[in-house]
PDB file of N, CA and C in Angstrom:
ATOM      1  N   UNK A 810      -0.081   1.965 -18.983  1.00 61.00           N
ATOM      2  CA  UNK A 810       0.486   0.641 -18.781  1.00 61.00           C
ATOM      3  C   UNK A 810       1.595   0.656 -17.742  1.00 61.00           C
ATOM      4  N   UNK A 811       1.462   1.920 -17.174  1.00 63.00           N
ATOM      5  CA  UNK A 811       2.456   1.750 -15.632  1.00 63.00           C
ATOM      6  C   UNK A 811       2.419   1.137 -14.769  1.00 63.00           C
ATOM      7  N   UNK A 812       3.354   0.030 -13.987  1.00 73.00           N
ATOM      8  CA  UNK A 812       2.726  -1.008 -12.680  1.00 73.00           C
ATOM      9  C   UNK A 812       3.850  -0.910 -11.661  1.00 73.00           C
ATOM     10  N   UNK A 813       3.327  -0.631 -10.663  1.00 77.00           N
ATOM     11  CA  UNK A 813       4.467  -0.493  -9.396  1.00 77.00           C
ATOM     12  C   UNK A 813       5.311  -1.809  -9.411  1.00 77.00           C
ATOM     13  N   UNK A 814       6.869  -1.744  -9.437  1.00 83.00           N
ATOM     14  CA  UNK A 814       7.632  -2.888  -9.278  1.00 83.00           C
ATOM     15  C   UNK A 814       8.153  -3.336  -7.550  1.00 83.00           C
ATOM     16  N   UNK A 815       8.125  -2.181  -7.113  1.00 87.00           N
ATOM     17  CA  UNK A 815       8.198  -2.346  -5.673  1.00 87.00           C
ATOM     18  C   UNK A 815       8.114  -1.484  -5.036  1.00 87.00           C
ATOM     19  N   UNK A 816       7.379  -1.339  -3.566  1.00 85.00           N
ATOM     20  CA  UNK A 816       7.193  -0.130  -2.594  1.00 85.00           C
ATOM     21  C   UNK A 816       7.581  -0.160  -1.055  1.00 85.00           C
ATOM     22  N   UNK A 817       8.310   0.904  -0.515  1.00 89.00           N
ATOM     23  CA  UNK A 817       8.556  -0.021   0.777  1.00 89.00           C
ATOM     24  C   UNK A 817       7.741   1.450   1.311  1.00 89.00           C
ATOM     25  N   UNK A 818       7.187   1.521   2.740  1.00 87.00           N
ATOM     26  CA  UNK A 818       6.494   2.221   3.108  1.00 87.00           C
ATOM     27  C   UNK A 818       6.966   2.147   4.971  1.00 87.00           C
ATOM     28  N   UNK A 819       7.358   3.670   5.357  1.00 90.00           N
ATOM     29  CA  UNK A 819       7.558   3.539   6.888  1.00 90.00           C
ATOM     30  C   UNK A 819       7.048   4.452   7.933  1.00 90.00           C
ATOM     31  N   UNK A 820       6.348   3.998   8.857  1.00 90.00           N
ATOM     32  CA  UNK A 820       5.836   4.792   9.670  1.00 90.00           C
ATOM     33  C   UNK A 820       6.028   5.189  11.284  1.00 90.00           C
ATOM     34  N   UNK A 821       6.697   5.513  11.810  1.00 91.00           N
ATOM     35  CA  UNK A 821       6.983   5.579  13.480  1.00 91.00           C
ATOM     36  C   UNK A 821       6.579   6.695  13.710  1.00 91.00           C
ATOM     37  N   UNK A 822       5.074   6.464  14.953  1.00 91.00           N
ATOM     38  CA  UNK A 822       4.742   7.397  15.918  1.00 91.00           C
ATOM     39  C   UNK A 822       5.405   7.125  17.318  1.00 91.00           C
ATOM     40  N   UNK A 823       6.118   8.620  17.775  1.00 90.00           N
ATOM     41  CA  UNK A 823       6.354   8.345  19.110  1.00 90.00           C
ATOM     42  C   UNK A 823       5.471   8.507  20.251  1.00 90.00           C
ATOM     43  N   UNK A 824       5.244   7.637  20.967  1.00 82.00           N
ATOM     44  CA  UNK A 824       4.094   7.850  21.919  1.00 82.00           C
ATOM     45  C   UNK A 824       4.866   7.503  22.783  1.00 82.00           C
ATOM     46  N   UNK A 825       4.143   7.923  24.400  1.00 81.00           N
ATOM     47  CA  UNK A 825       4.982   7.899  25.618  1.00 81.00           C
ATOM     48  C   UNK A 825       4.094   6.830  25.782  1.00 81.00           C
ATOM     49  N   UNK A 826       4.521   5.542  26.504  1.00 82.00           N
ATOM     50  CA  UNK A 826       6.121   5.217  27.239  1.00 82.00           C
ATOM     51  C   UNK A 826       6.716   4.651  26.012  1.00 82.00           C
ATOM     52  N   UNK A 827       6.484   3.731  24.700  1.00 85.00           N
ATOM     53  CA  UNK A 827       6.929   3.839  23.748  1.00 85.00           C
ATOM     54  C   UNK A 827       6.746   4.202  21.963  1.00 85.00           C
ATOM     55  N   UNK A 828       7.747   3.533  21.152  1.00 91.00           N
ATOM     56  CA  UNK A 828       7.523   4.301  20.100  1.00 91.00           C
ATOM     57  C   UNK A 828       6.766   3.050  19.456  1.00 91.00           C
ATOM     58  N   UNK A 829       6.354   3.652  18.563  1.00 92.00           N
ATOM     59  CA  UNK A 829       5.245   2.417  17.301  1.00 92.00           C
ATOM     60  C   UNK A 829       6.048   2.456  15.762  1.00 92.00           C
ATOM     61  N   UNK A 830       6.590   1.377  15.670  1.00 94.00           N
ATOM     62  CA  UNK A 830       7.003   1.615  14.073  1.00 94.00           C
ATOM     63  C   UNK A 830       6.587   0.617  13.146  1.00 94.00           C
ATOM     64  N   UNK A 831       5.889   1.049  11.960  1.00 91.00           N
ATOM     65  CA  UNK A 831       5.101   0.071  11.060  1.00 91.00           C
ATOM     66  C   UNK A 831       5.928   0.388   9.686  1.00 91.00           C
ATOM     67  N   UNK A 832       6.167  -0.811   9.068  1.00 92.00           N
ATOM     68  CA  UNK A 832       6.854  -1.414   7.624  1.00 92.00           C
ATOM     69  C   UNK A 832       5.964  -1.991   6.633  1.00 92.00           C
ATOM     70  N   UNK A 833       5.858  -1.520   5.856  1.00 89.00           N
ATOM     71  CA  UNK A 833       5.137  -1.786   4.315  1.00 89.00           C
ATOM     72  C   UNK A 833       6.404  -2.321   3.607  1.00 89.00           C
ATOM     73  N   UNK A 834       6.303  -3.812   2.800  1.00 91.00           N
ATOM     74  CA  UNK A 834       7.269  -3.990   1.678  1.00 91.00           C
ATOM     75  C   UNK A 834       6.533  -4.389   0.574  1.00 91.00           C
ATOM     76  N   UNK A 835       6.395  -3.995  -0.688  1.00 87.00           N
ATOM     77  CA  UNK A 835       5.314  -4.473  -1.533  1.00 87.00           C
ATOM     78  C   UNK A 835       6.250  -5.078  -2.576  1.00 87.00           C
ATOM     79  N   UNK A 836       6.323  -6.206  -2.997  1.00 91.00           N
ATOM     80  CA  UNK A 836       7.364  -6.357  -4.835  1.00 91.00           C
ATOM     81  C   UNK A 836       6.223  -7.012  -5.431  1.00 91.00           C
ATOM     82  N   UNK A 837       6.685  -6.503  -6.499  1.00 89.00           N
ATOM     83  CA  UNK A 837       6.034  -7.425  -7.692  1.00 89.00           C
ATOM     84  C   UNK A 837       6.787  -8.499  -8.276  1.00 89.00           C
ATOM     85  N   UNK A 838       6.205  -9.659  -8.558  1.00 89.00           N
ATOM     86  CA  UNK A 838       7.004 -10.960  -8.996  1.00 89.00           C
ATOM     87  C   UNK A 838       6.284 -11.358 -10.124  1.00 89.00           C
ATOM     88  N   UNK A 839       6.359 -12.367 -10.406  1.00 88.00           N
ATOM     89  CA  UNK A 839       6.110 -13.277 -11.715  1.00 88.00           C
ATOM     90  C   UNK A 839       4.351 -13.896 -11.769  1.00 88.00           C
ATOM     91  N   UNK A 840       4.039 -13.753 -10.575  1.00 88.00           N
ATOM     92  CA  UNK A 840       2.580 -14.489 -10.574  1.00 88.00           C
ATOM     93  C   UNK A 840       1.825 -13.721  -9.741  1.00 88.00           C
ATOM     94  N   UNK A 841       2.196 -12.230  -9.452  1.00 87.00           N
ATOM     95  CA  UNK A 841       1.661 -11.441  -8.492  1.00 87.00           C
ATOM     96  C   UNK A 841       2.443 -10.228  -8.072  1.00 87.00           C
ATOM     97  N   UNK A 842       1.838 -10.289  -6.677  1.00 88.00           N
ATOM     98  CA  UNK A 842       2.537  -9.169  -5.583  1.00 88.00           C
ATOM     99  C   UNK A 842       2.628  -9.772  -4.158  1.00 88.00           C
ATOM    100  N   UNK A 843       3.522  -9.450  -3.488  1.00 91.00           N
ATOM    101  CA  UNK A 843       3.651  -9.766  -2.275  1.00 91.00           C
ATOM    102  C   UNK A 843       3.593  -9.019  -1.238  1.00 91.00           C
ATOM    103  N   UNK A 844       3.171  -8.620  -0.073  1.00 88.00           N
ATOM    104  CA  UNK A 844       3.057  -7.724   1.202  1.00 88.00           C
ATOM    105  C   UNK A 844       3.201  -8.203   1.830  1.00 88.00           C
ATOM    106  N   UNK A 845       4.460  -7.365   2.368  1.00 92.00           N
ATOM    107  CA  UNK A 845       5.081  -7.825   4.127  1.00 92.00           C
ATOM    108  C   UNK A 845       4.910  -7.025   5.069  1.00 92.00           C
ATOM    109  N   UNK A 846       4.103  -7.351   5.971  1.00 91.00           N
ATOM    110  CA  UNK A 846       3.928  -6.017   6.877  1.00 91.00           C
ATOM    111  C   UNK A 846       4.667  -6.053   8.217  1.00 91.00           C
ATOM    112  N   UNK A 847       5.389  -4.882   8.857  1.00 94.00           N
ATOM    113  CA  UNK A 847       6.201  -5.342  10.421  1.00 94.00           C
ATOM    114  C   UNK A 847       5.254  -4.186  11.290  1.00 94.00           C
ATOM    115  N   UNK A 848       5.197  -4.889  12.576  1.00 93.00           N
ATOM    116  CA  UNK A 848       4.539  -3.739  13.485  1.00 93.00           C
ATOM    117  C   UNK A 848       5.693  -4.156  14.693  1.00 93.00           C
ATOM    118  N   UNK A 849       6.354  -2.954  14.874  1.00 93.00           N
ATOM    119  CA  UNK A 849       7.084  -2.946  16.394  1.00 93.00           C
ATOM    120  C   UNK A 849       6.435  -2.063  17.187  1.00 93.00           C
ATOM    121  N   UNK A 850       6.455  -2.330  18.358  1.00 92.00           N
ATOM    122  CA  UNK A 850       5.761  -1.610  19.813  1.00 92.00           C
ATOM    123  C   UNK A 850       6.911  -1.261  20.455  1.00 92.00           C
ATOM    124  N   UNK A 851       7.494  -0.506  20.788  1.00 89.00           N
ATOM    125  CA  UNK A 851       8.387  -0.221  22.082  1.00 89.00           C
ATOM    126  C   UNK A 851       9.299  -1.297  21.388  1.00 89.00           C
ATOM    127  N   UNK A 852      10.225  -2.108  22.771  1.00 88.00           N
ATOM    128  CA  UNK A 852      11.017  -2.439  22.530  1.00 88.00           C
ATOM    129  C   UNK A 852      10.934  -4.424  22.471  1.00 88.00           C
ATOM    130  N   UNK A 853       9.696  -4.817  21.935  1.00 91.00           N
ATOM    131  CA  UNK A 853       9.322  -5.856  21.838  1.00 91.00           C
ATOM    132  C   UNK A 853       9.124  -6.498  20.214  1.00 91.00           C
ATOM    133  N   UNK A 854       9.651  -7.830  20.166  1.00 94.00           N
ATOM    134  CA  UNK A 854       9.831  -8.649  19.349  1.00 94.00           C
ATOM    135  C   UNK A 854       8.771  -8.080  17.910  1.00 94.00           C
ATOM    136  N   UNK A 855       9.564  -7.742  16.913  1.00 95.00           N
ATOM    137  CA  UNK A 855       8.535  -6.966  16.011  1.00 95.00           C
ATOM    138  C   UNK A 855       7.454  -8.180  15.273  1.00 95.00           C
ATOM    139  N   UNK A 856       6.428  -8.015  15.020  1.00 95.00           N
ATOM    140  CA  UNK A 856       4.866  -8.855  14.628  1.00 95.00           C
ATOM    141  C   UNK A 856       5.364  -9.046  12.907  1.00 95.00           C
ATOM    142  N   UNK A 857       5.252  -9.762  12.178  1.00 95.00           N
ATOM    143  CA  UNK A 857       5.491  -9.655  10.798  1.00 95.00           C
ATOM    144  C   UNK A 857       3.882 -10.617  10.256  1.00 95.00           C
ATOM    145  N   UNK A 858       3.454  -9.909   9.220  1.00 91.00           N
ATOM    146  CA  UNK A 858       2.769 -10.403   8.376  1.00 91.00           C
ATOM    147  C   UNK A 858       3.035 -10.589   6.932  1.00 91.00           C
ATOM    148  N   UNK A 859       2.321 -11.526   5.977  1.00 92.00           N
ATOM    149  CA  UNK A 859       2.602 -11.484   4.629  1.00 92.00           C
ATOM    150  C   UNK A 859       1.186 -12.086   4.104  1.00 92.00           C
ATOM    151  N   UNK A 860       1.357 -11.234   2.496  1.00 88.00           N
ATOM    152  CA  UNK A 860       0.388 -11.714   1.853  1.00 88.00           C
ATOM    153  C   UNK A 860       0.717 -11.512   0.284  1.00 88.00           C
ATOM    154  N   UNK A 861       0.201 -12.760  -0.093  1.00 90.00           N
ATOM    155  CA  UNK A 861       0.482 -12.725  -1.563  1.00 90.00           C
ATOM    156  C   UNK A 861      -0.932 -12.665  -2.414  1.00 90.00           C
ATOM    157  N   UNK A 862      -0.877 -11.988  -3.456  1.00 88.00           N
ATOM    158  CA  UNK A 862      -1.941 -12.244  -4.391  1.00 88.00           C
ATOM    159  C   UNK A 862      -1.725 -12.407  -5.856  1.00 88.00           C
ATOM    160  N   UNK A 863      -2.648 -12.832  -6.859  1.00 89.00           N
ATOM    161  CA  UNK A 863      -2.398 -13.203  -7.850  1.00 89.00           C
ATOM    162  C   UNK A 863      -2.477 -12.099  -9.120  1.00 89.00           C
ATOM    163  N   UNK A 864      -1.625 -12.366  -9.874  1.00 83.00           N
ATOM    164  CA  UNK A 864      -1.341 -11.220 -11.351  1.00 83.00           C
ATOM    165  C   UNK A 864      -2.587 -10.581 -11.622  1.00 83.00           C
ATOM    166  N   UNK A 865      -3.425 -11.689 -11.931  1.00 82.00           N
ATOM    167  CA  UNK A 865      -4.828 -11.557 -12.461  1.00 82.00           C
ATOM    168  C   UNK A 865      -5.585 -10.430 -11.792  1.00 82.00           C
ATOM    169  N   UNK A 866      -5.692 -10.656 -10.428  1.00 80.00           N
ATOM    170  CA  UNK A 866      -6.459  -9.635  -9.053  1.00 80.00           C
ATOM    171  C   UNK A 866      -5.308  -8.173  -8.972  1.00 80.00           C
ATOM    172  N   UNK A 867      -4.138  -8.235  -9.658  1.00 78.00           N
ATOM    173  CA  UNK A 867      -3.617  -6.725  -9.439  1.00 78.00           C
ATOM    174  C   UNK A 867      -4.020  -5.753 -10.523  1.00 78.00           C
ATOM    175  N   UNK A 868      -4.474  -6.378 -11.425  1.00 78.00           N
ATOM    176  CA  UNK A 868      -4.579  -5.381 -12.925  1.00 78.00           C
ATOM    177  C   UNK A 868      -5.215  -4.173 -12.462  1.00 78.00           C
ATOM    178  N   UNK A 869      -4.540  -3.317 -13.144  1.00 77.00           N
ATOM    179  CA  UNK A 869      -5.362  -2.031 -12.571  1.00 77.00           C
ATOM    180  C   UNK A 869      -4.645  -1.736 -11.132  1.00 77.00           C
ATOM    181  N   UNK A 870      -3.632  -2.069 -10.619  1.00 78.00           N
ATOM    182  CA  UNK A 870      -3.540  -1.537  -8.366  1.00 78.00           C
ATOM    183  C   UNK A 870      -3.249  -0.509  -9.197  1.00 78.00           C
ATOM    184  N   UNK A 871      -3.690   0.759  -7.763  1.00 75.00           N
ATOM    185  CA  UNK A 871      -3.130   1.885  -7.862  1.00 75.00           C
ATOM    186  C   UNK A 871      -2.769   1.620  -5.795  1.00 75.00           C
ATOM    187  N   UNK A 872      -1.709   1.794  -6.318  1.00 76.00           N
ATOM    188  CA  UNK A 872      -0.923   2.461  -4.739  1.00 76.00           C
ATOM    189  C   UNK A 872      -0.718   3.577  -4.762  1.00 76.00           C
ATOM    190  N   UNK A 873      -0.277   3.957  -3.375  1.00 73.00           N
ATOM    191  CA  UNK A 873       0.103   4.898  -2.214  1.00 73.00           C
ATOM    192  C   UNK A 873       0.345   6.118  -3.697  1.00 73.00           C
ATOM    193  N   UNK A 874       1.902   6.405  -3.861  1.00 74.00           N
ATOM    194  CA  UNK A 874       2.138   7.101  -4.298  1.00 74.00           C
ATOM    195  C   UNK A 874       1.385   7.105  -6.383  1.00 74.00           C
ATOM    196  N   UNK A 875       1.295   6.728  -6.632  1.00 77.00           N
ATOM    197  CA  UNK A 875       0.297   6.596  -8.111  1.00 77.00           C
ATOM    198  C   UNK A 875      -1.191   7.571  -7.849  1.00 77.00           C
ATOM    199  N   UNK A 876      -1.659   6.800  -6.629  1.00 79.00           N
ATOM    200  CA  UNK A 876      -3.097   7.214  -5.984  1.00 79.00           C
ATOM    201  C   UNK A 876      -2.567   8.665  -5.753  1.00 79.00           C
ATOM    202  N   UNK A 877      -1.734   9.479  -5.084  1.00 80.00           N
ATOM    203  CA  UNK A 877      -1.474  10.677  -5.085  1.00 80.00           C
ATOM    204  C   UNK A 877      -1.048  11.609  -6.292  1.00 80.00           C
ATOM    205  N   UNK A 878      -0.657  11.229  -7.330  1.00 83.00           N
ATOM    206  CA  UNK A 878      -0.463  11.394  -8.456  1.00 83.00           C
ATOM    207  C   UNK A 878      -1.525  11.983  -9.007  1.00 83.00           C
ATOM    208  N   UNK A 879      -2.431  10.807  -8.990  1.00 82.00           N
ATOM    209  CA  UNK A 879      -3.740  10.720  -9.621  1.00 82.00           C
ATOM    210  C   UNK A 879      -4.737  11.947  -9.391  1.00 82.00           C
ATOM    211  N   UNK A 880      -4.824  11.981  -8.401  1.00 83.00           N
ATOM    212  CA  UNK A 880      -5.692  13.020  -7.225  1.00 83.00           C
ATOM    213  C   UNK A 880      -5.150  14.423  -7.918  1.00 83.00           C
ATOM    214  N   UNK A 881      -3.682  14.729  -8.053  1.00 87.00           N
ATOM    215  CA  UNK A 881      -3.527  15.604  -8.450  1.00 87.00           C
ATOM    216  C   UNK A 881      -4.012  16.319 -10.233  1.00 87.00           C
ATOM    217  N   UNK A 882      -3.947  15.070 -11.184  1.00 87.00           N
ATOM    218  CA  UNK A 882      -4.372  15.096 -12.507  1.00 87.00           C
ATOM    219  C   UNK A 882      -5.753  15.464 -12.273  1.00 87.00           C
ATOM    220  N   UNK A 883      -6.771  14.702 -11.803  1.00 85.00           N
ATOM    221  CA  UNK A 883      -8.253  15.127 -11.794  1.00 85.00           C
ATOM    222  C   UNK A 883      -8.396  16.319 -11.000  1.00 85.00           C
ATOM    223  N   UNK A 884      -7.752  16.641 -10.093  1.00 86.00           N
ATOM    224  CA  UNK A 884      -8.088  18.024  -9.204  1.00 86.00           C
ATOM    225  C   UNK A 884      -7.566  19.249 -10.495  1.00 86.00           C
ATOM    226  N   UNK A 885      -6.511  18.735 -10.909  1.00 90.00           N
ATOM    227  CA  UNK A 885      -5.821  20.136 -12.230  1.00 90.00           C
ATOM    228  C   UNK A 885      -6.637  20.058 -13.626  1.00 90.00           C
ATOM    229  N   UNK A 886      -7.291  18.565 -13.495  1.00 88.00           N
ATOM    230  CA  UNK A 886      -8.855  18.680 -14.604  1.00 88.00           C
ATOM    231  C   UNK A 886      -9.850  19.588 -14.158  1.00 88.00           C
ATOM    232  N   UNK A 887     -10.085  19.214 -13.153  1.00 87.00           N
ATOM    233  CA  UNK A 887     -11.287  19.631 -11.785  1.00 87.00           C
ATOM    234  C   UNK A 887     -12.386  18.636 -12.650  1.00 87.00           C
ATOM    235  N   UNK A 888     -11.856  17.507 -13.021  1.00 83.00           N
ATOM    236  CA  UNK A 888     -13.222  16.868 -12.940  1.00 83.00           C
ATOM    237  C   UNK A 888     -12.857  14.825 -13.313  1.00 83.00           C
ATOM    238  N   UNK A 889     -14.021  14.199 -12.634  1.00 83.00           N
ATOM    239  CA  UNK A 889     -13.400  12.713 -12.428  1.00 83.00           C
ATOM    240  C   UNK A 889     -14.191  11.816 -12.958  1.00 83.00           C
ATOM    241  N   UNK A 890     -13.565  11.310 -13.274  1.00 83.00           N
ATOM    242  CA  UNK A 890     -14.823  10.046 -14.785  1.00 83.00           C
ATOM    243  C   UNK A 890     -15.759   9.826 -13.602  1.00 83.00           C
ATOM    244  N   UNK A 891     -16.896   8.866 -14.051  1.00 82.00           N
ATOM    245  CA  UNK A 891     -17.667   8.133 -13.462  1.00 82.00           C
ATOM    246  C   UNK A 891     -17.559   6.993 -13.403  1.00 82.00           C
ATOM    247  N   UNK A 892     -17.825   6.121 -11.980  1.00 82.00           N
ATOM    248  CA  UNK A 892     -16.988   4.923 -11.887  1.00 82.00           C
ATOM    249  C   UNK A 892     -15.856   4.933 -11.697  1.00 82.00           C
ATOM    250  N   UNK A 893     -14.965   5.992 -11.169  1.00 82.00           N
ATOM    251  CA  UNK A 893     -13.723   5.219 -11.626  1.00 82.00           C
ATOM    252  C   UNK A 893     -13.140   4.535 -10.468  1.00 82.00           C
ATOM    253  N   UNK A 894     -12.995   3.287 -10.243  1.00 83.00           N
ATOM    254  CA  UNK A 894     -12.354   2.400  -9.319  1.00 83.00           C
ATOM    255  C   UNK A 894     -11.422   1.903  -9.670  1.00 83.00           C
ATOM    256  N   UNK A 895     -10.787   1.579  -8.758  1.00 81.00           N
ATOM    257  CA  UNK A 895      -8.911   0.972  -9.062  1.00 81.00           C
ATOM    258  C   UNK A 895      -9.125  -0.122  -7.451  1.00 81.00           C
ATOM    259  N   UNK A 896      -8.559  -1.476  -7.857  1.00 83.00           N
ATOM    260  CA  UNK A 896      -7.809  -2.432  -7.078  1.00 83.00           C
ATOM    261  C   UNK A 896      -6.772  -1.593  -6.298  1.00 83.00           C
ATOM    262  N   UNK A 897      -6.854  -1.338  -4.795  1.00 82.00           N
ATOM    263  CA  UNK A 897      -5.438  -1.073  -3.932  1.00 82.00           C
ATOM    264  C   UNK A 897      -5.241  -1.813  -2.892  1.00 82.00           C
ATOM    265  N   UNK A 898      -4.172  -1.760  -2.063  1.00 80.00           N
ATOM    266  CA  UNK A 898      -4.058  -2.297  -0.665  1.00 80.00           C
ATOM    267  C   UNK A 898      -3.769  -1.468   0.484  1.00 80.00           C
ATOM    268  N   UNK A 899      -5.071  -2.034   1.355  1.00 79.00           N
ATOM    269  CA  UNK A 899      -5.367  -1.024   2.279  1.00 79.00           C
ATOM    270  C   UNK A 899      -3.839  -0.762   3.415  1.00 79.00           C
ATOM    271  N   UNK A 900      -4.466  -0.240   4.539  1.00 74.00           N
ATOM    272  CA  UNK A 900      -3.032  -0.302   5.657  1.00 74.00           C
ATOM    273  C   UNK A 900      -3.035  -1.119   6.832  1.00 74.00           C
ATOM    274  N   UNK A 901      -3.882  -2.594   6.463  1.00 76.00           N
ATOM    275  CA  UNK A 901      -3.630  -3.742   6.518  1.00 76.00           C
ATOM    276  C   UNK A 901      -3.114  -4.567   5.640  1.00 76.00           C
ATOM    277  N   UNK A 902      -2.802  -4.451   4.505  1.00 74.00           N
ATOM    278  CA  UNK A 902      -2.092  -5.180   3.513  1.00 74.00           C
ATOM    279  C   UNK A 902      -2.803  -5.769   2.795  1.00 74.00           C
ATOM    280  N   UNK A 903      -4.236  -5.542   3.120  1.00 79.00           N
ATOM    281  CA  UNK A 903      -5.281  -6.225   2.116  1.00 79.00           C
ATOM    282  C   UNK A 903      -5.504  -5.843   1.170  1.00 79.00           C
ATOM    283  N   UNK A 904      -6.194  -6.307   0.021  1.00 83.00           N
ATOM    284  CA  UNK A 904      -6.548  -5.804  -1.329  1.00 83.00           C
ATOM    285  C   UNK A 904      -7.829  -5.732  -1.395  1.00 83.00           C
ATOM    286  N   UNK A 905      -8.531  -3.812  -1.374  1.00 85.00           N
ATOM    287  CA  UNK A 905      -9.502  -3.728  -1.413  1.00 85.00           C
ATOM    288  C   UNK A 905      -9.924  -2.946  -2.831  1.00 85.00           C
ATOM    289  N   UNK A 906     -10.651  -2.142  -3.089  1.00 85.00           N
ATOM    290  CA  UNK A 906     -11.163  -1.301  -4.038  1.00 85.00           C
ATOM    291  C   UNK A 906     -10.579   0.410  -3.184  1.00 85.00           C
ATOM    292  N   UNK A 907     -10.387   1.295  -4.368  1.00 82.00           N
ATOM    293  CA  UNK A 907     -10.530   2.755  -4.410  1.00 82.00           C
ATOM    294  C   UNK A 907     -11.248   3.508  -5.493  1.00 82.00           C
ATOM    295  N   UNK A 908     -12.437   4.388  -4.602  1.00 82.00           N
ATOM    296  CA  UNK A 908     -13.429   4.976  -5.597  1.00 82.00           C
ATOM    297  C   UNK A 908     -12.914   6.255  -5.229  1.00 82.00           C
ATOM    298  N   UNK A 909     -13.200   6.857  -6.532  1.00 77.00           N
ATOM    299  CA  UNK A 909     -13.224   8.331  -6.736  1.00 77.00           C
ATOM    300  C   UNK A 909     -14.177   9.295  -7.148  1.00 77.00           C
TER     301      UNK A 909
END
């Protein structure tokens, strides 16, 4: 009955001529979850996205760090139910499925 209350997530590759930095903010609220995503390029006006979804459609998320967790329990089983899928959000901020 564990549920992520909030995740922030950061990524900067430096590439020549500039750098790339991407922002994950995930909270959980009262009727859902929310995702804010930032993409900066170099030194230009950073891109922001958002997306909300509903309580109902999170049951079951496994995120980022949970999903790594996880991986580790069945690998120290060495073995993984059948079926087992979990609701996540991809690294577009969408909410897709994860099979194992």
């Amino acid at each position: 009955q564990l549920e992520t209350l909030e995740q922030e997530e950061q990524e900067r590759l430096e590439l020549k001529p500039h750098a790339i930095e991407r922002r994950t903010h995930m909270v959980r609220h009262q009727h859902g979850m929310t995702v804010m995503k930032t993409l900066q390029e170099g030194e230009s006006e950073p891109r922001c996205w958002s997306f909300s979804y509903d309580r109902a459609k999170m049951q079951g998320l496994l995120l980022e760090g949970a999903s790594l967790l996880l991986l580790r329990v069945l690998a120290r089983r060495q073995a993984v139910p059948p079926s087992l899928i979990f609701p996540t959000i991809n690294t577009e901020g969408h909410l897709c499925t994860s099979r194992y």
